[in-house]
Amino acid sequence: MIARRVGLTAFALVLVGLTFAWAGPRAAFLVAIGLGFGLVLEGLRFGFAGPWRAMVADRDARGLLAQLGAIGVTAAVALPLLAMAPNELSGAHAPVGIGMILGAFVFGIAMQIVLGCGSGTLVNAGSGNIVGLVALAGFVAGSFAGTLHLGFWTGLGTLPTLTLQGIAGPTGGLVLTLAGLAAVGAVAWRRAEAGKRIPPVRLWIAAGLIAVLAILNLVVAGQSWGIVYGLGLWGAKVAQAGGADLAATAFWSAPANAERLGASILTDVTSLTNIGLIAGAYLAMRWKSDPGAPPAALTVPSWVAVLVAGLVLGYSARMAFGCNVGAFFSGISTGSLHGWVWFAAAFAGSGLGLRLRPRLLVQRAMIHRGQPA
Amino acid sequence: MSITRPTVGLIALALVAVLVGADALLSAPIDPWEVPPPAALGSGQAPAGAHCSAG
């Protein structure tokens, strides 16, 4: 056990050291931040899809309240930082639109089918959940496909990008953000059953650590924590290696995206934290004395459903200008109105996804016991 | 018999390593003298703008 943990610690140090040697100090810091995200999310079991499911299905508000707490702490530091250094830092600000709302709703459905969101899919894959690994492959393909059609979805009708600090000023924006989080928290508290309201210490610690890591991400990368952009870039890299000419596409010919496509993955801040997150989840899983049982084997149609759900997760996240991290967590914590709209639409979609999951995912053992497929 | 979690985790890490390795062969190499400062805050440089929320 001790030898394995020494080996895991050495692995983390080597990963950060190699990144430093290859791509410089900022890349190394971002991989280290990603490692932190993976360790906290997997090690302290802090998630997004599971707590939403618990809120809807079990009237258990503890996980959701921890999420809101993490977002609030992040906002309390991030919004003043953004006001202080507008030329060096940028928030996760995106416009509200018809395609964006539809994308968030569909994302909410899919995240309950695979029980994994943007960060959750990476954590699941890294921590050895084969359902998460299959979903991740679909996520990469879907988020790339979404970049090819983004112009169509935004063309359906999109408002200008609105932020709460743009409407009410820096202090007013922070007050509105914290008041909104408190209001959502109050509703969740009221709807929760007694005994399922106060998050345990583990979740408070995790929420605090996630907030610290998200703030560090903003300070080091210059932009908020995200997931989907990196996965779409990975898909674009694979497509380009396969001979696709992406210079003709609107998204990948835009200067910022074209630069990322031509440069090393290790220059993309989102890819760096994604890599660290997967590795961190692996380390947290291997650190435990018992890594846990593998998920139950699924039927072939169910595996196909997982792959398709992953693809839908990626595509819809691109439509929605982010997933639970880029839109919900980072959008709200940096004052973007689209983060709030994303939350409402995705939460509604989650309710539908919870009803669909038992119909779409069927375990082999259930069929052997004669249960309907 | 199901594949164990440590094995699936290693497969995930291996796939990421293959992606980074293949990308290193196909993309422009990183110039060690042109890498960005350790942190964006205080650097005087604008962020890259490549983010989930960007169109």
Short mmCIF file of C-alpha atoms in Angstrom, two decimals, chain A residues 49 52 101-117 312-313 316-317 320 324 342-354 356:
data_model
loop_
_atom_site.label_atom_id
_atom_site.label_comp_id
_atom_site.label_asym_id
_atom_site.label_seq_id
_atom_site.Cartn_x
_atom_site.Cartn_y
_atom_site.Cartn_z
CA ALA A 49 -25.11 14.89 -11.94
CA TRP A 52 -29.09 16.82 -9.05
CA ILE A 101 -31.39 26.80 -23.95
CA LEU A 102 -32.21 23.70 -26.04
CA GLY A 103 -28.62 22.50 -25.68
CA ALA A 104 -28.67 22.89 -21.89
CA PHE A 105 -32.00 21.03 -21.66
CA VAL A 106 -30.70 18.13 -23.77
CA PHE A 107 -27.43 18.11 -21.78
CA GLY A 108 -29.47 17.72 -18.58
CA ILE A 109 -31.25 14.69 -20.05
CA ALA A 110 -28.03 13.03 -21.24
CA MET A 111 -26.11 13.68 -18.00
CA GLN A 112 -28.66 11.63 -16.06
CA ILE A 113 -28.57 8.79 -18.60
CA VAL A 114 -24.80 8.27 -18.24
CA LEU A 115 -24.73 9.68 -14.67
CA GLY A 116 -21.90 11.94 -15.67
CA CYS A 117 -21.63 15.57 -16.68
CA VAL A 312 -25.24 14.07 -27.22
CA LEU A 313 -23.53 15.41 -24.06
CA SER A 316 -25.39 19.81 -26.58
CA ALA A 317 -22.66 21.29 -24.38
CA ALA A 320 -25.14 25.58 -24.78
CA ASN A 324 -21.95 22.00 -15.90
CA TRP A 342 -28.27 27.02 -18.42
CA PHE A 343 -28.94 25.88 -14.84
CA ALA A 344 -32.73 26.20 -15.20
CA ALA A 345 -32.85 24.42 -18.56
CA ALA A 346 -30.42 21.63 -17.62
CA PHE A 347 -32.16 20.98 -14.30
CA ALA A 348 -35.48 20.60 -16.13
CA GLY A 349 -33.80 18.21 -18.60
CA SER A 350 -32.35 16.21 -15.71
CA GLY A 351 -35.85 15.39 -14.51
CA LEU A 352 -36.67 13.87 -17.89
CA GLY A 353 -33.31 12.06 -18.07
CA LEU A 354 -33.98 10.37 -14.75
CA LEU A 356 -35.40 7.72 -19.37
#
